Coordinates of C-alpha atoms in Angstrom, one line a residue:
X1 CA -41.3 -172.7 -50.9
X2 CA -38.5 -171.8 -49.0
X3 CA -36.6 -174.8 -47.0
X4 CA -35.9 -172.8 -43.8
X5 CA -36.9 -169.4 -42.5
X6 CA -35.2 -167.4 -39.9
X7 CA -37.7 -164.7 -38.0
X8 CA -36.7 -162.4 -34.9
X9 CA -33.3 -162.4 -35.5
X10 CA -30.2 -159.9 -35.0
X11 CA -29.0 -160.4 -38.8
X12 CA -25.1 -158.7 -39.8
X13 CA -25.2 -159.5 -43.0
X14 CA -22.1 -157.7 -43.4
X15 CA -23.7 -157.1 -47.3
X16 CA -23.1 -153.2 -47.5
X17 CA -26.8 -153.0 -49.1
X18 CA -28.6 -154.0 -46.6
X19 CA -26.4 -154.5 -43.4
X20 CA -29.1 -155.3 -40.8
X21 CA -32.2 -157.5 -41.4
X22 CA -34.4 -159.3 -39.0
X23 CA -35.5 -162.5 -41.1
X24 CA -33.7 -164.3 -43.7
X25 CA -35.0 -166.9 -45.9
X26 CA -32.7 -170.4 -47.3
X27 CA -33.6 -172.4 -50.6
X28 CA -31.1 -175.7 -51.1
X29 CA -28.6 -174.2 -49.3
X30 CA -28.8 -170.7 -50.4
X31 CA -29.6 -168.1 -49.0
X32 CA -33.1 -166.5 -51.4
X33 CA -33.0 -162.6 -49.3
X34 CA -34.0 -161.0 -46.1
X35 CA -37.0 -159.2 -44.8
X36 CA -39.3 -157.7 -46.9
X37 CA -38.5 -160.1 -50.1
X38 CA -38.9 -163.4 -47.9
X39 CA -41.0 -162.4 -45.2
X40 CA -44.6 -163.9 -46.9
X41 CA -43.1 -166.6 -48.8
X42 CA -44.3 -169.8 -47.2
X43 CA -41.6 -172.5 -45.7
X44 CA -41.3 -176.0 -44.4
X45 CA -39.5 -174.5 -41.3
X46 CA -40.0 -171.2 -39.7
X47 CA -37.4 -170.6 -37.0
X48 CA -37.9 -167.9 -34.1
X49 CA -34.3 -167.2 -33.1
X50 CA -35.6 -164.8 -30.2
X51 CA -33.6 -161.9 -30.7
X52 CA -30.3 -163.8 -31.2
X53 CA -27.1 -162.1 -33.6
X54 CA -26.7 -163.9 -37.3
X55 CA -23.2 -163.6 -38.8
X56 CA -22.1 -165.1 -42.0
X57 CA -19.8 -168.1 -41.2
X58 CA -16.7 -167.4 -40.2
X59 CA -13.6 -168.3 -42.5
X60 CA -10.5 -169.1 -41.3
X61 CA -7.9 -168.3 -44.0
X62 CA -4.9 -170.1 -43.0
X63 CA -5.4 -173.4 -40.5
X64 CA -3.7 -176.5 -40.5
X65 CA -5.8 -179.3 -40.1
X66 CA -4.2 -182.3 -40.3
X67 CA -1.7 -180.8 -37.4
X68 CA -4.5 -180.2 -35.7
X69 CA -6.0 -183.3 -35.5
X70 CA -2.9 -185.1 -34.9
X71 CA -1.3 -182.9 -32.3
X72 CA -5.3 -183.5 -30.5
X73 CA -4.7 -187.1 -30.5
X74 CA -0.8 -187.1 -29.8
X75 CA 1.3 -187.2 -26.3
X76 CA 2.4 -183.7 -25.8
X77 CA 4.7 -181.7 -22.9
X78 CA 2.5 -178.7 -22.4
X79 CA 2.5 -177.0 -20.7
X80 CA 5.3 -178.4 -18.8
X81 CA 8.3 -175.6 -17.8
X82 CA 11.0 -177.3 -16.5
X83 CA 13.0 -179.9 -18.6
X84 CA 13.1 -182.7 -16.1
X85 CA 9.1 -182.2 -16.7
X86 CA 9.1 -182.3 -20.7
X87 CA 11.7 -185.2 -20.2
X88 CA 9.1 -187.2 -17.9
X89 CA 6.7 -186.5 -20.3
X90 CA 8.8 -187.8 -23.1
X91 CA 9.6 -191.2 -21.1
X92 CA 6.1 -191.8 -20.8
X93 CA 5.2 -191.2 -24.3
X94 CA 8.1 -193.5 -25.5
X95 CA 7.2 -196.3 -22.9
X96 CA 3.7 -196.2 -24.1
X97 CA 4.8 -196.6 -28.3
X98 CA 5.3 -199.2 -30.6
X99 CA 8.5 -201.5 -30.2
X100 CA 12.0 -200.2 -30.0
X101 CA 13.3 -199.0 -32.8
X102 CA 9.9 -197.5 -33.5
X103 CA 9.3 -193.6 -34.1
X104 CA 7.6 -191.4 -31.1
X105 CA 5.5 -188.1 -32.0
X106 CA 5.6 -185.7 -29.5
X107 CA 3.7 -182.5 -29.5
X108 CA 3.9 -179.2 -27.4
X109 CA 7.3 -178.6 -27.5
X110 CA 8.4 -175.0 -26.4
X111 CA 12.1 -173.8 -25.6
X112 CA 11.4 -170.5 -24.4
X113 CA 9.2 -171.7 -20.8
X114 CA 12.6 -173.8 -20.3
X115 CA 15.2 -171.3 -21.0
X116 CA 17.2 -173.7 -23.5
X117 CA 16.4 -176.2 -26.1
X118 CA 16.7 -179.6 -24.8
X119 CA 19.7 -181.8 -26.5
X120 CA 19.6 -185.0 -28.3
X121 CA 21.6 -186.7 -25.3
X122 CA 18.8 -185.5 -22.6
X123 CA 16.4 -187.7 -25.0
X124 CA 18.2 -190.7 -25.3
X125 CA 17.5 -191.0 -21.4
X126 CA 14.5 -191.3 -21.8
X127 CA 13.7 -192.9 -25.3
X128 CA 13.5 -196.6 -24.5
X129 CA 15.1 -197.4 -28.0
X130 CA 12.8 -195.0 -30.0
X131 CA 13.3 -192.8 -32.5
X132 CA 12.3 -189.3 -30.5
X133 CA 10.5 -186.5 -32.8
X134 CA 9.7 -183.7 -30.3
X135 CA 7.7 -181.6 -32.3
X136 CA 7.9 -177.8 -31.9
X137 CA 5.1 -175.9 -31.2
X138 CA 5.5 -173.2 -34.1
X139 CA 5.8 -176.1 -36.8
X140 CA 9.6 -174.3 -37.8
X141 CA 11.7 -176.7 -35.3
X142 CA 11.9 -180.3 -33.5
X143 CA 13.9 -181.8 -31.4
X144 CA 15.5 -185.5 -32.0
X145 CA 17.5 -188.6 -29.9
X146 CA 20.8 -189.7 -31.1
X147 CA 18.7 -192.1 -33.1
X148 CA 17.5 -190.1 -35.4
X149 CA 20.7 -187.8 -35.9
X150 CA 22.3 -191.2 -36.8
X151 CA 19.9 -191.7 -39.7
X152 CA 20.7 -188.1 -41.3
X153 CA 22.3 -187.4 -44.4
X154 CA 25.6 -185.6 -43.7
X155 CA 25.9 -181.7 -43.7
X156 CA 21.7 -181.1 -42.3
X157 CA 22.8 -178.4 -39.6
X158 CA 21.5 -179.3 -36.3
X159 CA 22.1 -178.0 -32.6
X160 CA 23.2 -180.5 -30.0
X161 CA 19.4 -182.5 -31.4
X162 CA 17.5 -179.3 -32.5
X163 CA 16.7 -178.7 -36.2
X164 CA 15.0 -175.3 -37.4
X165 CA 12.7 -175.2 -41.1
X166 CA 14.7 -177.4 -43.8
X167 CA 16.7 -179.0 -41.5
X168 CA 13.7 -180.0 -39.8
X169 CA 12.0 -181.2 -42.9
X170 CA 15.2 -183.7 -43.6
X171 CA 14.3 -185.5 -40.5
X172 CA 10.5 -185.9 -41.9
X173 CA 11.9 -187.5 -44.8
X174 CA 13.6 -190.7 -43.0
X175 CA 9.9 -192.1 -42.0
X176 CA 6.9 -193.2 -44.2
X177 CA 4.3 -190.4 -44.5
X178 CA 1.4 -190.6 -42.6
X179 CA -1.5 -192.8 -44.0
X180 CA -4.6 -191.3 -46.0
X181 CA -7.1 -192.8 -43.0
X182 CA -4.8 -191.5 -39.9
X183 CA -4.6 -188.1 -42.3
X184 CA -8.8 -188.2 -42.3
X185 CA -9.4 -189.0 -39.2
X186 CA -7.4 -185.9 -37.9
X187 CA -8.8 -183.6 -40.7
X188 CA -12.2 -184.4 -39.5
X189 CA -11.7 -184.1 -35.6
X190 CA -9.9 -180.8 -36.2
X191 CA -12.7 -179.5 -38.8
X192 CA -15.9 -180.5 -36.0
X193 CA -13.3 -178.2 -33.2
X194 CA -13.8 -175.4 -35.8
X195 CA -17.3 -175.8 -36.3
X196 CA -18.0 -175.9 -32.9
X197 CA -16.7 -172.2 -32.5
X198 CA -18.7 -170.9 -35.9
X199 CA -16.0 -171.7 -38.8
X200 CA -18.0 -172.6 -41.5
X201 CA -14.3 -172.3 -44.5
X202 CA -11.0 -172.7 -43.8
X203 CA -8.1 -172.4 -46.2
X204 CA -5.9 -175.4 -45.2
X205 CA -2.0 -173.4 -45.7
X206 CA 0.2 -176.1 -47.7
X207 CA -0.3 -179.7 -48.4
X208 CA 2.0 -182.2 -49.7
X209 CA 5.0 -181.0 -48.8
X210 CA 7.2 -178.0 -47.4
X211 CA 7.4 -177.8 -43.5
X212 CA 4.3 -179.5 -42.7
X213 CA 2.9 -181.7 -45.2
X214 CA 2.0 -185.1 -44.2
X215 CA 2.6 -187.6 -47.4
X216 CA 2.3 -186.4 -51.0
X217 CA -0.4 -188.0 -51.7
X218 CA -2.4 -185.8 -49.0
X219 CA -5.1 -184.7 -51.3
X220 CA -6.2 -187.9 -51.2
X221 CA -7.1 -187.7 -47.2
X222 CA -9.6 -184.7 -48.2
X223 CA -10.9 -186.6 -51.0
X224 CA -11.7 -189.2 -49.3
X225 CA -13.0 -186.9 -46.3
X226 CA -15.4 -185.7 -48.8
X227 CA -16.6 -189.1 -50.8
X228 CA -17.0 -190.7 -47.0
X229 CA -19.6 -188.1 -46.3
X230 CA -17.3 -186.5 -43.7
X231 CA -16.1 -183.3 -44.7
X232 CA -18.3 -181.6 -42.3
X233 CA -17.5 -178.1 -43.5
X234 CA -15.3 -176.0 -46.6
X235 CA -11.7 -176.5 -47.5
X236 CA -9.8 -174.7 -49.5
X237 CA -6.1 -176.2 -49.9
X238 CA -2.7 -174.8 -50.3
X239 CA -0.3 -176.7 -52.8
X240 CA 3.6 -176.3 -50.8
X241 CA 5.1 -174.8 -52.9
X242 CA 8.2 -177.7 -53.3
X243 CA 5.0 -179.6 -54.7
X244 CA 5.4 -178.3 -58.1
X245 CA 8.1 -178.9 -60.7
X246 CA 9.3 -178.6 -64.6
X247 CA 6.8 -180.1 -67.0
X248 CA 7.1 -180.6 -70.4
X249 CA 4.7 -178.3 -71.9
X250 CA 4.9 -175.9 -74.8
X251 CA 7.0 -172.9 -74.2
X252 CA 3.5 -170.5 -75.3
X253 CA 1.8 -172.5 -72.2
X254 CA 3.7 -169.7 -69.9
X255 CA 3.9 -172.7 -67.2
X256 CA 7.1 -172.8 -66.4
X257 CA 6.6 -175.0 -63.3
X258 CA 3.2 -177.3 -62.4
X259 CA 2.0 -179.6 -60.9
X260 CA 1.1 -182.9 -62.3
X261 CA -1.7 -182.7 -65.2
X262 CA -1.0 -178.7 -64.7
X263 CA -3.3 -178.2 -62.2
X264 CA -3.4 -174.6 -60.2
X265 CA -5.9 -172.2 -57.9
X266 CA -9.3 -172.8 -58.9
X267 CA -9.8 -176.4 -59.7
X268 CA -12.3 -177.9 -57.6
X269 CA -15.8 -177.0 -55.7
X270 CA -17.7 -175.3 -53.2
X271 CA -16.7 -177.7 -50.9
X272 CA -12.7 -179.0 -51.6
X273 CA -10.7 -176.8 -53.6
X274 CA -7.2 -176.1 -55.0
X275 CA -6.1 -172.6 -53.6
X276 CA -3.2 -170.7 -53.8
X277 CA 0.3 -172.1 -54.2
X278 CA 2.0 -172.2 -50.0
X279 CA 5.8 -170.7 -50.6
X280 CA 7.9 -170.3 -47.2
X281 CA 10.3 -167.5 -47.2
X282 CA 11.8 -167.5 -43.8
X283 CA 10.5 -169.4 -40.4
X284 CA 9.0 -167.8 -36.8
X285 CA 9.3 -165.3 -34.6
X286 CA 8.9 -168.4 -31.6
X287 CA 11.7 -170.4 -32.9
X288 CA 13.7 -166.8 -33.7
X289 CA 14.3 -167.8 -37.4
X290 CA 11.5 -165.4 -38.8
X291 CA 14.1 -163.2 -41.2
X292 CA 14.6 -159.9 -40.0
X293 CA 16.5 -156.5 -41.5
X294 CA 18.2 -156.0 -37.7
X295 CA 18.8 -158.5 -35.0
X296 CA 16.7 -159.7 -32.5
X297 CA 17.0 -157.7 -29.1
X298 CA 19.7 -158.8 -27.4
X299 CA 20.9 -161.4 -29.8
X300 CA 23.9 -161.5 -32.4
X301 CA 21.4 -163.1 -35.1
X302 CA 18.4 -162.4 -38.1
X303 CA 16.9 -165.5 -38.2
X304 CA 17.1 -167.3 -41.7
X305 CA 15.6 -167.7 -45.2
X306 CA 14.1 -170.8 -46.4
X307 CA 16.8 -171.0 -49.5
X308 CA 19.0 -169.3 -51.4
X309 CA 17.4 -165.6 -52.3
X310 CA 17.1 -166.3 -56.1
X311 CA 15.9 -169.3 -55.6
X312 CA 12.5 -168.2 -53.5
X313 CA 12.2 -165.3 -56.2
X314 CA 11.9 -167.9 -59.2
X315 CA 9.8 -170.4 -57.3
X316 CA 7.2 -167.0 -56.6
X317 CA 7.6 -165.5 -60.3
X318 CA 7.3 -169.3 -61.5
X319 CA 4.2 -169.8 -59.7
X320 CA 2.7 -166.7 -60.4
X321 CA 3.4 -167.1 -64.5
X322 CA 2.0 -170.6 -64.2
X323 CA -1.7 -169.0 -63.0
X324 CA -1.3 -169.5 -59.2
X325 CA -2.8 -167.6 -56.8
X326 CA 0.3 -167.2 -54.4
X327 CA 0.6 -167.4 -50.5
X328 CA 4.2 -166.0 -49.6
X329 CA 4.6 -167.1 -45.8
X330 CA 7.1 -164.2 -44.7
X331 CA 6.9 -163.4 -41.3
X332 CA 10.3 -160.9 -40.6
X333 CA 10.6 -157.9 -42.2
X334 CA 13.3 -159.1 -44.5
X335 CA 11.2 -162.1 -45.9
X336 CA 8.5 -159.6 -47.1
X337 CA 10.7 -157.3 -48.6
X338 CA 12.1 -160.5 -50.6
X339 CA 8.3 -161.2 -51.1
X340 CA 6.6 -157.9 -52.5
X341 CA 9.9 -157.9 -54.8
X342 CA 9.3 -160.9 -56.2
X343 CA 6.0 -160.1 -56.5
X344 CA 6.8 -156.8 -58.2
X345 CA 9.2 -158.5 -60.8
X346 CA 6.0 -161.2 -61.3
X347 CA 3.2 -158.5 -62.4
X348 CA 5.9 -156.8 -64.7
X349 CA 6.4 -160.1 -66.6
X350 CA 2.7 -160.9 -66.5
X351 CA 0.2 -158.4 -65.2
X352 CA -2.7 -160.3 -63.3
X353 CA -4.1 -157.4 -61.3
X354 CA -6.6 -160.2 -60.0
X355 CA -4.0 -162.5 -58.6
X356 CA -4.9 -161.6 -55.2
X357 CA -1.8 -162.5 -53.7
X358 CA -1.0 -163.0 -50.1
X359 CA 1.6 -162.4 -47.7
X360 CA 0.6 -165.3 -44.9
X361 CA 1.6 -163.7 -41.2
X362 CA 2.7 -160.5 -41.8
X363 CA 4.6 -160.4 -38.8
X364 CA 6.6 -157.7 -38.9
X365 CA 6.0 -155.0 -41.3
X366 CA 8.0 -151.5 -41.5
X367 CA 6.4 -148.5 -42.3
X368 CA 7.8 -147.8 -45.6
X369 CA 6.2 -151.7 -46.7
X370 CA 3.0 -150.8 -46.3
X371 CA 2.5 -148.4 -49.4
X372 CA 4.4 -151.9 -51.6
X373 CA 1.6 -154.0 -50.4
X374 CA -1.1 -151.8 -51.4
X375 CA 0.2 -150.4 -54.3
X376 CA 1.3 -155.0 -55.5
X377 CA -2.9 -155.2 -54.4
X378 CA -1.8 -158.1 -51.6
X379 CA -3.4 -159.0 -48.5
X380 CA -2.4 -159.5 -45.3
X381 CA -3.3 -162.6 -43.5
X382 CA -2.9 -162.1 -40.3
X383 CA -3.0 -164.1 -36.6
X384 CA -4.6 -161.7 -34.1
X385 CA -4.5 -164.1 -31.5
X386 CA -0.5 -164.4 -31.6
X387 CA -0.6 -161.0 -29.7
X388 CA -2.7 -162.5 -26.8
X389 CA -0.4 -165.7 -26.8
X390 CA 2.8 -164.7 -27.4
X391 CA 2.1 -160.7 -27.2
X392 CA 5.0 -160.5 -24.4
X393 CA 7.7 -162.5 -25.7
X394 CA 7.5 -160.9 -29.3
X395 CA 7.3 -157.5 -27.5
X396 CA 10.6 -158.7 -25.9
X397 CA 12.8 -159.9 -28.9
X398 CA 11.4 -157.1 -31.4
X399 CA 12.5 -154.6 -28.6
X400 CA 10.3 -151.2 -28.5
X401 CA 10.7 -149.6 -32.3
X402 CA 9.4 -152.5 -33.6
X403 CA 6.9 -153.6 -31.6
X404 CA 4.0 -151.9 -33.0
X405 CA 4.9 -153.0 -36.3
X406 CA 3.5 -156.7 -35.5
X407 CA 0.7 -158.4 -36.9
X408 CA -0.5 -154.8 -37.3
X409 CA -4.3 -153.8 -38.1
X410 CA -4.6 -150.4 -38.4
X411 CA -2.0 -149.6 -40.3
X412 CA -2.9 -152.4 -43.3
X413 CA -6.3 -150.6 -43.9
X414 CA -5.4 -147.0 -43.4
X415 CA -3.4 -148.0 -46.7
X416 CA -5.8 -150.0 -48.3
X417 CA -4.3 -153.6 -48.1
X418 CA -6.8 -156.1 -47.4
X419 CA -6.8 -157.4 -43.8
X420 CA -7.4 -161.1 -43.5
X421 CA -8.1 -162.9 -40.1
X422 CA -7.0 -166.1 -39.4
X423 CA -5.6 -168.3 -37.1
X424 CA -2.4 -170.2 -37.7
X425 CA -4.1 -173.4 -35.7
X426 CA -2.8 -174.9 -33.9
X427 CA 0.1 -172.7 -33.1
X428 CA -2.2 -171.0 -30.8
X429 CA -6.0 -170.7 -29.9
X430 CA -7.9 -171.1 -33.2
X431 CA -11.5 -169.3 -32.0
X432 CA -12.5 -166.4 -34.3
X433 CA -14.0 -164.7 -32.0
X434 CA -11.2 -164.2 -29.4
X435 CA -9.1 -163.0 -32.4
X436 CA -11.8 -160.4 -33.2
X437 CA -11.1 -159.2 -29.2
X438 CA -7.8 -159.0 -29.5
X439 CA -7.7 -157.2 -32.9
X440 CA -9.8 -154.8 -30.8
X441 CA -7.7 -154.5 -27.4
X442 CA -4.4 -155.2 -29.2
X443 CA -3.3 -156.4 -25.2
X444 CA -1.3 -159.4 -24.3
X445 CA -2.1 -162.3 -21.8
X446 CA -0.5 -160.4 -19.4
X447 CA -2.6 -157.4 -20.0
X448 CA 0.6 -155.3 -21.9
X449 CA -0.7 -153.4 -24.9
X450 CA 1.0 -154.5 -27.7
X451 CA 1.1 -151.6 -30.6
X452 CA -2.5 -150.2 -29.3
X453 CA -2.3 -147.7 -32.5
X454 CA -3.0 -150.4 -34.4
X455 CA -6.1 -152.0 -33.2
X456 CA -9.2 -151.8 -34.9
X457 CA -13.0 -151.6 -34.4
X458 CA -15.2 -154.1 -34.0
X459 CA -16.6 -154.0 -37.7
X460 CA -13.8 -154.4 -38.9
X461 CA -12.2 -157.2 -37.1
X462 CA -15.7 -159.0 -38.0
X463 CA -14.9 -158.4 -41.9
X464 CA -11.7 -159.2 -41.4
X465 CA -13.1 -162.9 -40.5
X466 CA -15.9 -162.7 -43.0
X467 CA -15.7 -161.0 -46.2
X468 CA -12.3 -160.4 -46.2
X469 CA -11.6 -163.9 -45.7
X470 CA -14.3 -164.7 -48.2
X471 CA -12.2 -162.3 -51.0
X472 CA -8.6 -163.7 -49.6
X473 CA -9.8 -167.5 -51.0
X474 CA -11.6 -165.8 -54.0
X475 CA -14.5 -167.3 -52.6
X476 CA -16.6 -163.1 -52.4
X477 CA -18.8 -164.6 -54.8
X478 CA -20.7 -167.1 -52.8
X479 CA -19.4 -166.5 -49.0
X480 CA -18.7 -163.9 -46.5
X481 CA -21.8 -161.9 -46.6
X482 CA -25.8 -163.1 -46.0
X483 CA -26.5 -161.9 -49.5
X484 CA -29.2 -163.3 -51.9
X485 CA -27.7 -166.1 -53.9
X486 CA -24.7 -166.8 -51.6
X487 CA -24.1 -169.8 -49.7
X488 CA -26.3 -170.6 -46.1
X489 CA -23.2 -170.6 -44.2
X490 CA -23.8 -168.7 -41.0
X491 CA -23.1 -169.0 -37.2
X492 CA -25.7 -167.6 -34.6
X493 CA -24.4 -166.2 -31.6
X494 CA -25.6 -166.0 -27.9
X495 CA -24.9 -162.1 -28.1
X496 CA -23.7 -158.9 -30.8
X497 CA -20.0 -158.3 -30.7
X498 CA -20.5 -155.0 -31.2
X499 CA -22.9 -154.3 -28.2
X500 CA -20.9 -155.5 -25.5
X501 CA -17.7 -155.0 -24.0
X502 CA -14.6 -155.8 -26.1
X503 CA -13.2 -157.7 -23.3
X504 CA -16.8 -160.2 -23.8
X505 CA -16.2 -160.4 -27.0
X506 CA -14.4 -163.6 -26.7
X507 CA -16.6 -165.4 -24.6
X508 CA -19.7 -164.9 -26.4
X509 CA -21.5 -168.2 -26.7
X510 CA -21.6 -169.9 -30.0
X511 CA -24.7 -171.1 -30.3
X512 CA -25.6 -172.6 -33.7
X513 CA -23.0 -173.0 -36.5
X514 CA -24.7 -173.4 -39.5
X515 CA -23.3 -175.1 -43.5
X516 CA -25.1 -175.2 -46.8
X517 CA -28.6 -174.2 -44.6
X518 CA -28.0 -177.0 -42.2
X519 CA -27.1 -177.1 -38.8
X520 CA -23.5 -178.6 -38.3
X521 CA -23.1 -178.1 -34.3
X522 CA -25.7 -177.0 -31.9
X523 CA -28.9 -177.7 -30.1
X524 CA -30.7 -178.7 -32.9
X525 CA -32.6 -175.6 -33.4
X526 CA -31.7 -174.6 -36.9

């Protein structure tokens, strides 16, 4: 007996098969088939969806939760623009905090609405004997009082208070990590925000270290998450790569780098996993220290790598001989030629043609890359909505020649690389399907079109959240299609993304998100 049956339904199972089905039938959180093979098998609930569109559950392939959850609970200064503003904002947060001499988060943290980057003098106005941490909003920069500069070992590079990408992680190193429970508790309240707009999977992109790990014992947070009985839906961690280091094991292991007890991509379930190992190249196009071949427009600067060049080569052909699955953040065009050569040098010293390696961002890929990524089989895992947020500003410092080389679309599966959707929360808005509208319309906030040759259809951008995603987390096996056998993970939505205008795509309602065949958020009709 089936445990749930779905009747007069809009199914996409996006399953190649069979891509369309009208009832679909669930077994212990599995789904058993569709139509004709479930259609007279008897259930304990029969569920008439009225017409309504079925979707496999969307997966988000690179989040970050814990940031999430904190920045949702944290005093932030968005959306102010003027300085006086963020500084008000600032005062109050430091009023409100601890004792003096006590540390202040502060989220929301955007130079480019004020023109500047505030100093470290501007927040020692208005710190009330805290240590100030203004957090910036594309996770590569802060901003910090006098108090904290005073703590800092000598020689971390900082501008009148602002620290970009290792700089930045110095500062995170003078303070106790956060705790396992305060680590939970945001994991969970940014997990039910996915849910609620059909994420049934997300890959969480580095733990433990790099830019934004939160204590190196963060696995723990999940673990706990998940023996509490409040992991309400799939996660997939990244390692940072600064997590792993020489072991003592036998020069035949071919592990030249692990982490403790050697573990790597794979180890885990269908519900917390160890993914692929997180390794930052360069920084962001927001805080202009993505790594570019050329200058940003109208500036005397290429942004910056993460390390020395050799260095980031051995840590990815180090992790990629140990057995990882590798996620190269490279945003600027130099950081992913550094990547796919690395990459390149790895496979000739091992050959793993199902590594499935992944270059997270993508932001800005020539021409003459595209043919690399292919030919090195690595996907591109991509943040569609950073066009609609940030579209105009991008369009701005890349100048027009580059432009349509951003987070691209088109041009990733006319060559064959896989194209992965995914958000980058909480950068930006972390709804799937507004990123499935903007993949289509390629247009800014503004309305500017921002590389329009490189949009895609509909279908596609649906794949790219689905099976793609699914294939990205090696996950094609039990997720991203509504395929007999696979996991019930499905969302059920108020309308069909592909029968209504791209510019409603976006606000179609989500009605029902669905995990392991039972419902996670809705009106209690599944």
């Amino acid at each position: 007996m089936l445990c749930t049956r779905l009747t007069n339904a809009n199914i996409l199972t996006m399953d190649p098969d069979r891509p369309v089905a009208r009832e679909l039938g669930i077994w212990r959180g599995r789904i058993v088939g569709v139509d004709e093979a479930v259609a007279s098998l008897p259930a304990r609930e029969v569920i008439d969806l009225q017409g309504a569109t079925v979707l496999p559950g969307f997966i988000d392939s690179h989040v970050h939760l814990a940031w999430t959850g904190l920045k949702q609970s944290a005093p932030s200064v968005a959306p102010c623009e003027r300085a006086e503003d963020v500084l008000a904002a600032v005062a109050r947060a430091a009023s409100r905090t601890g004792a003096p001499g006590d540390w202040v988060d502060v989220m929301g943290y955007d130079q480019r609405a004020l023109g500047r980057h505030l100093t470290a003098a501007e927040l020692d106005t208005v710190s009330h004997g805290r240590k100030v941490f203004l957090m910036h909003d594309s996770g590569h920069g802060c901003v910090v009082n006098s108090a904290v500069l005073d703590l800092l070992p000598a020689g971390v590079p900082h501008r009148d208070g602002f620290l970009a990408e290792s700089a930045m992680t110095a500062v995170r190193r003078l303070r106790l990590p956060y705790a396992q429970a305060d680590i939970a508790d945001a994991v969970e309240r940014a997990a039910r925000t996915c849910l609620a707009e059909g994420v049934t999977a997300v890959a969480e992109a580095g733990i433990g270290g790099g830019l934004l790990g939160h204590s190196p014992v963060e696995l723990g947070a999940y673990q706990l998450l998940r023996d509490q009985g409040r992991l309400p839906l799939r996660v997939q961690l990244m390692a940072a790569g600064d997590t792993i280091g020489p072991r003592g094991a036998h020069r035949e292991d071919g592990v030249p780098r692990a982490l403790d007890l050697g573990m790597r991509t794979g180890f885990g379930d269908d519900w917390l996993s160890l993914g692929a190992l997180k390794i930052y190249t360069d920084g962001g196009m927001m805080a202009r220290t993505a790594a570019l071949t050329a200058p940003y427009e109208g500036m005397d600067h290429t942004g910056e790598l993460q390390d020395d060049p050799e260095n980031l080569t051995r840590l990815i052909v180090d992790g990629h001989l140990a057995g990882w699955q590798l996620a190269v953040h490279a945003i600027g065009d130099r950081a992913a030629d550094l990547a796919l050569d690395a990459l390149e040098r790895a496979q000739a010293l091992r050959p793993r043609p199902d590594a499935r390696h992944r270059i997270e961002h993508a932001g800005l890929i020539r021409p003459d890359q595209l043919p690399r990524l292919a030919r090195l089989g690595v996907s591109a895992v991509v943040q569609p909505t950073f066009l609609h947020s940030f579209g105009d500003d991008y369009s701005a410092v890349m100048g027009e020649e580059r432009t349509p080389w951003m987070y691209r679309g088109r041009g990733f599966l006319d060559h064959g690389v896989t194209l992965v959707g995914s958000s980058d929360r909480p950068v930006t808005d972390g709804a799937p399907l507004r990123a499935v509208q903007f993949m289509v319309e390629r247009a800014s906030a503004s309305g500017r079109a921002v590389g329009p040759g490189e949009a895609v259809t509909v279908e596609e951008a649906l794949r790219a959240y689905t099976v793609a995603g699914a294939y990205a987390c090696h996950w094609d096996d039990s997720a991203g299609s509504l395929s007999p056998g696979k996991r019930a993970d499905l969302v059920v939505l108020g309308d069909d993304p592909r029968r209504v205008d791209p510019s409603r795509i976006g606000g179609i309602e989500v009605v029902a998100t669905v995990v392991d065949g039972h419902e996670s958020t809705g009106a209690g009709k599944l």
